[in-house]
mmCIF file of C-alpha atoms in Angstrom:
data_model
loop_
_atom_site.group_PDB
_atom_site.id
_atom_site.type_symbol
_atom_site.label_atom_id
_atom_site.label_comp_id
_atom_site.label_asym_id
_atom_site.label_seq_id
_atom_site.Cartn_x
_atom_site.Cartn_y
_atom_site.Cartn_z
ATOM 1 C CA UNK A 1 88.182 117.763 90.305
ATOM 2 C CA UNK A 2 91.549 116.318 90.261
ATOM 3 C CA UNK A 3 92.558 112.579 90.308
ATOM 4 C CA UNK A 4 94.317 111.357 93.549
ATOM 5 C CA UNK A 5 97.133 109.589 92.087
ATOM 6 C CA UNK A 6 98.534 108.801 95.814
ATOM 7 C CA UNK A 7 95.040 106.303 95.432
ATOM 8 C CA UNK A 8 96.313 102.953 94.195
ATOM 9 C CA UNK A 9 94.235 102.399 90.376
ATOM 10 C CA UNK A 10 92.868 105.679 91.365
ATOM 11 C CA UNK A 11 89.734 104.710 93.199
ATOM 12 C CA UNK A 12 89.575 108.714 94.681
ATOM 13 C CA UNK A 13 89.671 112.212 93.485
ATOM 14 C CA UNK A 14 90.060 115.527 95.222
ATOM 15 C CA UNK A 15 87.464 118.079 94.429
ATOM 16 C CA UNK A 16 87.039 122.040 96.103
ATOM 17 C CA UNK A 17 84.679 122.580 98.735
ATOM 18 C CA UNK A 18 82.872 125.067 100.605
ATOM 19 C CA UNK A 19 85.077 123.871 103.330
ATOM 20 C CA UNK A 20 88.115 123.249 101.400
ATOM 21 C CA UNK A 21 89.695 120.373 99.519
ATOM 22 C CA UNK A 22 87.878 117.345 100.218
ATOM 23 C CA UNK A 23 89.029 113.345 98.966
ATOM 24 C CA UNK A 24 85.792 112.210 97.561
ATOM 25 C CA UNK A 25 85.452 108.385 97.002
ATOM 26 C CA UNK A 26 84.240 106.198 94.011
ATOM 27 C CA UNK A 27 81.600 104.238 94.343
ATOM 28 C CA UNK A 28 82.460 100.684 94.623
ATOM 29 C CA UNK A 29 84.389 99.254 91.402
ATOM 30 C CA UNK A 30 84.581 102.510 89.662
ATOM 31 C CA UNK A 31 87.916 104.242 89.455
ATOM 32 C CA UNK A 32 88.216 108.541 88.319
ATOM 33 C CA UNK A 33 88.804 109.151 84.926
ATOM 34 C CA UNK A 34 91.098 111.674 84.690
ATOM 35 C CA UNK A 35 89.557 112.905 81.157
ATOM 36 C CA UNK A 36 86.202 112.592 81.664
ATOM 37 C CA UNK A 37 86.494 113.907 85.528
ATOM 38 C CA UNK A 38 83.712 111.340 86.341
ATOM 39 C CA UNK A 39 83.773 107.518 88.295
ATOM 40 C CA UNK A 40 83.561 105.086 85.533
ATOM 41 C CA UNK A 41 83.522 101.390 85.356
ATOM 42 C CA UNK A 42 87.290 99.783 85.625
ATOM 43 C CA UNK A 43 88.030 98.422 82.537
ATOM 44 C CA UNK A 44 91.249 96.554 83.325
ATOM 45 C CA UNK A 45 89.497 94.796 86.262
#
């Protein structure tokens, strides 16, 4: 998994696919953690 930085406060990541490199959404109110690699509750928000 790698964080989509072109995401404004990061709200995406890119992770490998069967069928390639697919943009994978957080949930809503979660933004990627780029050390954890997991969706995680937005702290500054």
């Amino acid at each position: 998994m790698y964080a989509n930085f072109d995401d404004v406060g990061v709200k995406s990541f890119y992770q490998c696919t069967a069928f390639g490199l697919q943009i994978m959404p957080c949930p809503s109110g979660l933004v990627f953690d780029f050390e954890t690699q997991r969706c995680k509750w937005d702290i500054n928000s």
